[in-house]
Coordinates of C-alpha atoms and ligand atoms in Angstrom, one line a residue:
X3 CA 55.6 90.5 113.4
X4 CA 56.8 93.4 115.6
X5 CA 53.8 92.9 117.8
X6 CA 54.7 89.3 118.3
X7 CA 58.2 90.3 119.7
X8 CA 56.6 92.9 122.0
X9 CA 54.1 90.5 123.4
X10 CA 56.5 87.6 123.9
X11 CA 59.8 88.7 125.6
X12 CA 60.9 85.1 126.0
X13 CA 60.6 84.5 122.2
X14 CA 62.6 87.7 121.6
X15 CA 65.3 86.6 124.0
X16 CA 65.5 83.2 122.3
X17 CA 66.0 84.9 118.9
X18 CA 68.7 87.1 120.2
X19 CA 70.6 84.2 121.8
X20 CA 70.4 82.3 118.5
X21 CA 71.8 85.2 116.5
X22 CA 74.6 86.0 118.9
X23 CA 75.5 82.3 119.0
X24 CA 75.7 82.0 115.2
X25 CA 77.9 85.1 115.0
X26 CA 80.3 83.7 117.6
X27 CA 80.7 80.4 115.7
X28 CA 81.2 82.0 112.3
X29 CA 83.6 84.8 113.4
X30 CA 87.2 84.4 114.5
X31 CA 88.7 82.8 116.4
X32 CA 86.6 79.8 115.2
X33 CA 86.8 80.6 111.4
X34 CA 89.8 79.5 109.4
X35 CA 91.0 82.8 107.9
X36 CA 94.1 83.0 105.7
X37 CA 97.2 84.2 107.5
X38 CA 97.8 87.6 105.8
X39 CA 94.5 88.9 107.1
X40 CA 95.1 88.0 110.8
X41 CA 98.8 89.2 111.0
X42 CA 99.1 92.0 113.4
X43 CA 101.3 95.0 112.5
X44 CA 104.2 95.0 114.9
X45 CA 106.5 97.1 112.9
X46 CA 108.5 96.9 109.7
X47 CA 109.6 93.3 110.0
X48 CA 106.1 92.0 110.5
X49 CA 104.7 94.1 107.6
X50 CA 107.4 92.6 105.4
X51 CA 106.5 89.1 106.6
X52 CA 102.9 89.8 105.8
X53 CA 103.8 91.1 102.3
X54 CA 105.9 88.0 101.7
X55 CA 102.9 85.7 102.6
X56 CA 100.6 87.6 100.3
X57 CA 103.2 87.4 97.5
X58 CA 103.7 83.7 98.1
X59 CA 100.0 83.2 97.5
X60 CA 100.4 85.1 94.2
X61 CA 103.2 82.7 93.2
X62 CA 100.9 79.7 93.8
X63 CA 98.0 81.3 92.0
X64 CA 100.1 82.1 89.0
X65 CA 101.0 78.4 88.7
X66 CA 97.3 77.5 88.9
X67 CA 96.4 80.1 86.2
X68 CA 99.1 78.8 83.9
X69 CA 97.8 75.2 84.4
X70 CA 94.2 76.4 83.7
X71 CA 94.9 78.3 80.4
X72 CA 98.0 76.3 79.3
X73 CA 98.6 73.9 80.8
X74 CA 102.2 74.8 80.1
X75 CA 103.7 78.3 79.6
X76 CA 104.3 77.5 75.9
X77 CA 100.5 77.3 75.4
X78 CA 99.8 80.7 76.8
X79 CA 99.5 83.8 74.6
X80 CA 100.5 87.2 75.8
X81 CA 97.3 88.6 74.4
X82 CA 94.9 85.9 73.2
X83 CA 93.2 86.8 69.9
X84 CA 89.6 87.8 69.6
X85 CA 88.5 84.4 68.3
X86 CA 87.1 81.4 70.1
X87 CA 87.7 80.1 72.8
X88 CA 88.6 83.7 73.9
X89 CA 90.2 82.8 77.2
X90 CA 89.6 85.9 79.4
X91 CA 93.1 87.1 80.3
X92 CA 96.1 89.1 79.2
X93 CA 99.7 88.5 80.2
X94 CA 99.4 91.1 83.0
X95 CA 96.9 89.0 84.9
X96 CA 99.7 86.5 85.7
X97 CA 101.9 89.2 87.3
X98 CA 99.9 91.3 89.7
X99 CA 101.9 93.7 91.8
X100 CA 100.7 92.1 95.0
X101 CA 103.7 92.7 97.3
X102 CA 102.4 95.3 99.8
X103 CA 104.7 98.3 100.1
X104 CA 105.4 98.4 103.9
X105 CA 105.5 102.2 103.9
X106 CA 103.5 105.1 102.3
X107 CA 103.0 104.6 98.6
X108 CA 103.2 107.8 96.6
X109 CA 103.2 108.6 92.9
X110 CA 106.2 110.9 92.3
X111 CA 106.4 113.3 89.3
X112 CA 103.8 114.4 86.8
X113 CA 100.4 112.7 86.6
X114 CA 100.3 110.5 83.5
X115 CA 103.5 109.8 81.6
X116 CA 106.6 110.7 83.7
X117 CA 105.4 109.9 87.1
X118 CA 106.3 106.7 89.0
X119 CA 105.1 104.9 92.1
X120 CA 107.6 105.0 95.0
X121 CA 107.4 103.0 98.2
X122 CA 108.5 104.9 101.3
X123 CA 110.2 108.1 100.0
X124 CA 110.0 109.2 103.6
X125 CA 112.8 106.8 104.3
X126 CA 115.3 108.8 102.2
X127 CA 114.0 112.3 102.9
X128 CA 116.7 112.9 105.5
X129 CA 119.2 110.2 104.4
X130 CA 122.7 111.7 104.0
X131 CA 124.2 110.7 100.6
X132 CA 121.0 109.3 99.2
X133 CA 121.6 108.0 95.7
X134 CA 119.1 107.9 92.8
X135 CA 119.9 106.7 89.3
X136 CA 117.6 107.5 86.3
X137 CA 118.4 105.6 83.2
X138 CA 116.2 106.4 80.2
X139 CA 116.0 106.4 76.4
X140 CA 113.6 109.2 75.8
X141 CA 114.4 109.3 72.1
X142 CA 113.9 113.0 72.4
X143 CA 110.1 112.7 72.6
X144 CA 109.1 112.7 76.2
X145 CA 112.1 114.6 77.4
X146 CA 110.9 115.4 80.8
X147 CA 112.3 115.1 84.3
X148 CA 109.3 115.6 86.6
X149 CA 110.1 112.5 88.6
X150 CA 113.7 113.6 89.2
X151 CA 112.5 117.2 90.0
X152 CA 110.1 115.9 92.7
X153 CA 112.7 113.6 94.3
X154 CA 115.1 116.6 94.6
X155 CA 112.4 118.9 95.9
X156 CA 111.2 116.4 98.6
X157 CA 114.5 115.2 100.0
X158 CA 117.4 116.9 101.7
X159 CA 120.3 115.1 100.2
X160 CA 119.2 112.8 97.3
X161 CA 121.4 113.3 94.3
X162 CA 120.5 112.0 90.9
X163 CA 122.7 110.4 88.3
X164 CA 121.0 110.5 84.9
X165 CA 121.8 108.6 81.8
X166 CA 120.2 109.0 78.4
X167 CA 122.3 108.7 75.2
X168 CA 119.6 110.4 73.1
X169 CA 119.7 113.8 74.8
X170 CA 122.3 116.1 76.4
X171 CA 120.8 117.0 79.8
X172 CA 117.9 116.6 82.1
X173 CA 114.5 118.0 81.1
X174 CA 113.5 121.6 82.0
X175 CA 111.5 120.6 85.2
X176 CA 114.7 120.7 87.4
X177 CA 115.2 124.3 88.7
X178 CA 118.7 125.8 88.4
X179 CA 119.1 126.0 92.2
X180 CA 119.0 122.1 92.3
X181 CA 121.4 121.5 89.4
X182 CA 124.3 120.9 91.9
X183 CA 122.5 117.7 93.0
X184 CA 122.3 116.2 89.5
X185 CA 124.9 114.5 87.2
X186 CA 124.2 113.7 83.6
X187 CA 126.0 111.6 81.0
X188 CA 124.7 110.7 77.5
X189 CA 125.4 107.0 78.0
X190 CA 123.4 103.9 77.4
X191 CA 122.9 101.1 80.0
X192 CA 124.1 97.8 78.6
X193 CA 124.7 94.2 79.5
X194 CA 128.4 94.8 78.8
X195 CA 130.8 97.7 78.5
X196 CA 131.2 99.1 75.0
X197 CA 132.7 102.6 75.2
X198 CA 135.6 102.8 72.8
X199 CA 135.9 106.1 70.9
X200 CA 134.1 104.5 67.9
X201 CA 131.2 103.1 69.9
X202 CA 128.0 105.1 69.5
X203 CA 126.1 105.2 71.8
X204 CA 128.6 104.4 74.5
X205 CA 127.4 101.6 76.6
X206 CA 128.1 100.9 80.3
X207 CA 127.0 98.2 82.7
X208 CA 125.4 99.4 86.0
X209 CA 128.5 98.1 87.8
X210 CA 130.8 100.2 85.8
X211 CA 128.7 103.3 86.2
X212 CA 128.6 102.7 90.0
X213 CA 132.3 102.3 90.1
X214 CA 132.9 105.5 88.2
X215 CA 130.7 107.3 90.7
X216 CA 132.2 105.6 93.8
X217 CA 128.9 104.0 94.7
X218 CA 128.2 100.6 96.3
X219 CA 124.5 101.1 96.7
X220 CA 121.6 102.9 94.9
X221 CA 118.5 103.8 96.9
X222 CA 116.2 104.3 94.0
X223 CA 116.8 103.1 90.4
X224 CA 114.6 104.1 87.6
X225 CA 114.9 102.4 84.2
X226 CA 113.0 103.0 81.0
X227 CA 115.0 101.8 78.1
X228 CA 112.5 100.9 75.4
X229 CA 112.6 97.2 75.3
X230 CA 116.3 96.7 76.1
X231 CA 115.3 95.9 79.7
X232 CA 115.1 92.2 78.9
X233 CA 118.7 91.6 77.8
X234 CA 120.1 94.3 80.0
X235 CA 118.5 93.3 83.2
X236 CA 119.2 89.6 82.7
X237 CA 122.8 90.4 82.2
X238 CA 122.8 92.7 85.2
X239 CA 120.8 90.5 87.6
X240 CA 121.9 86.9 86.7
X241 CA 125.4 87.1 88.3
X242 CA 123.8 88.3 91.6
X243 CA 121.4 85.4 91.5
X244 CA 124.2 82.9 90.8
X245 CA 126.4 84.2 93.6
X246 CA 123.6 84.7 96.0
X247 CA 124.6 88.4 96.5
X248 CA 121.9 91.0 97.0
X249 CA 121.2 93.4 94.2
X250 CA 122.9 96.8 94.9
X251 CA 119.7 98.8 94.9
X252 CA 116.7 99.4 97.2
X253 CA 113.9 99.7 94.7
X254 CA 113.4 99.7 91.0
X255 CA 110.9 101.6 88.8
X256 CA 110.8 99.9 85.4
X257 CA 108.8 100.3 82.3
X258 CA 108.2 97.0 80.6
X259 CA 107.8 96.9 76.8
X260 CA 106.5 93.6 75.6
X261 CA 107.6 93.9 72.0
X262 CA 108.6 90.7 70.1
X263 CA 108.4 88.5 73.3
X264 CA 106.3 85.5 74.0
X265 CA 104.9 84.3 77.3
X266 CA 107.5 81.7 78.2
X267 CA 110.3 84.3 77.5
X268 CA 108.6 86.9 79.6
X269 CA 107.9 84.4 82.4
X270 CA 111.5 83.3 82.5
X271 CA 112.8 86.8 82.7
X272 CA 110.3 87.8 85.4
X273 CA 111.4 84.8 87.4
X274 CA 115.0 85.9 87.3
X275 CA 113.9 89.2 88.8
X276 CA 111.9 87.3 91.5
X277 CA 114.7 85.0 92.4
X278 CA 117.0 88.1 92.9
X279 CA 114.4 89.2 95.5
X280 CA 112.6 91.8 93.5
X281 CA 108.9 92.1 94.4
X282 CA 106.4 94.3 92.5
X283 CA 104.4 96.6 94.8
X284 CA 102.7 98.7 92.1
X285 CA 101.8 98.5 88.4
X286 CA 100.1 100.6 85.8
X287 CA 99.4 99.6 82.3
X288 CA 100.3 102.4 79.8
X289 CA 97.0 102.9 78.0
X290 CA 97.9 106.0 76.1
X291 CA 99.0 104.2 72.9
X292 CA 96.1 101.7 73.2
X293 CA 93.8 104.7 73.1
X294 CA 95.4 106.1 69.9
X295 CA 95.2 102.7 68.2
X296 CA 92.6 100.2 69.4
X297 CA 94.1 97.5 67.3
X298 CA 97.3 97.6 69.4
X299 CA 98.0 95.4 72.4
X300 CA 98.4 96.9 75.8
X301 CA 102.0 95.9 75.7
X302 CA 103.5 98.6 77.9
X303 CA 103.3 98.6 81.7
X304 CA 105.1 100.4 84.5
X305 CA 106.2 98.2 87.5
X306 CA 107.7 99.3 90.8
X307 CA 109.7 96.7 92.7
X308 CA 111.1 96.5 96.2
X309 CA 114.4 94.6 96.7
X310 CA 113.6 92.2 99.5
X311 CA 117.1 90.7 99.7
X312 CA 120.1 92.2 101.6
X313 CA 119.9 95.5 103.5
X314 CA 118.4 98.7 102.3
X315 CA 116.5 101.7 103.8
X316 CA 113.1 100.4 102.7
X317 CA 113.4 97.0 104.3
X318 CA 115.6 97.7 107.3
X319 CA 115.5 100.3 110.1
X320 CA 118.7 102.4 110.4
X321 CA 120.1 100.6 113.4
X322 CA 119.8 97.3 111.5
X323 CA 122.0 98.3 108.6
X324 CA 125.6 97.2 108.8
X325 CA 128.4 99.5 107.7
X326 CA 129.9 96.9 105.4
X327 CA 126.6 96.8 103.4
X328 CA 127.5 100.1 101.7
X329 CA 124.0 101.3 102.1
X330 CA 125.4 104.4 103.8
X331 CA 125.0 106.5 106.9
X332 CA 121.4 107.1 108.0
X333 CA 119.5 109.4 110.3
X334 CA 116.3 108.3 111.8
Ligands
NAG25 C1 107.3 82.4 101.0 O1 107.9 81.3 100.2 C2 109.3 81.2 100.4 C3 109.8 80.2 99.4 O2 109.0 79.0 99.4 C4 109.6 80.8 101.8 O3 111.0 80.7 102.0 C5 109.1 81.8 102.7 O4 109.3 81.5 104.1 C6 107.6 82.1 102.5 N1 107.2 83.2 103.3 C7 106.2 83.2 104.2 C8 106.0 84.4 105.0 O5 105.5 82.2 104.3

């Protein structure tokens, strides 16, 4: 065969022309590629637009998947049983964290339990008056603050307001020399205020906590409240959706506990988050308990969301942020 090419240069030339011609026809600009893959990076706004396009495709695909295995949400199981017809999915397949973080994506805090994925920590490294809230029910088991310690260590001026009614202070990971940038109260986050002398635990809405601290905006909000996230976040977010006001935080790290929920309930709650502009950019199932007990469902997952509505440091460059937004002074 090689000899044939050598002996017949005209035949070789013919083959080369045919191959190049087919490549030209099959490759862009002639092929019909989906938009996200052809969008050029022209800065933050174009990266956000690209993420938005990619996420829109996820929204359409979710509808298709529901139709395929449902056809209605009521027909979908969170975790289908191991009996025929064994549809090959779990609930998490319907909710991929497909919104691309438009900055660097870093896991902050300890590897394994305690660490969380953050989008664009670099955006608050030098931000004066950077505000972080960490709202947890640790139940005294995993009392650790490696995430908070890492935020303090890697930023100039982030301060952390911590709330956990089950303990008295942050975990031992935060060194004494950074204690002055932390504030702790043994309160619970609730859908409504309940903090009379007789109330135990004392429950505060996010709005009330922010008012107490004089805050109009939170840069990073971390919530792990053991299953209460459904009622609490619905109560927190719904008024913002109804009034069309942007949520008062830039990003949200949330652990989801799918205990005593069904698919339609979870879908409805998730869509409230989405209609408020929250977009998941990273997720991790918590497989630790599944490993201990193979009969258990993989019902715990970490999600990190970017708030794509309103103005915040992760979606806007400093000069684009208006003073009235309350997001605060910024340095580039
Ligand atoms: C994504 O969908 C929303 C709602 O349909 C639409 O407003 C938005 O323009 C879409 N984004 C892109 C980049 O196509």
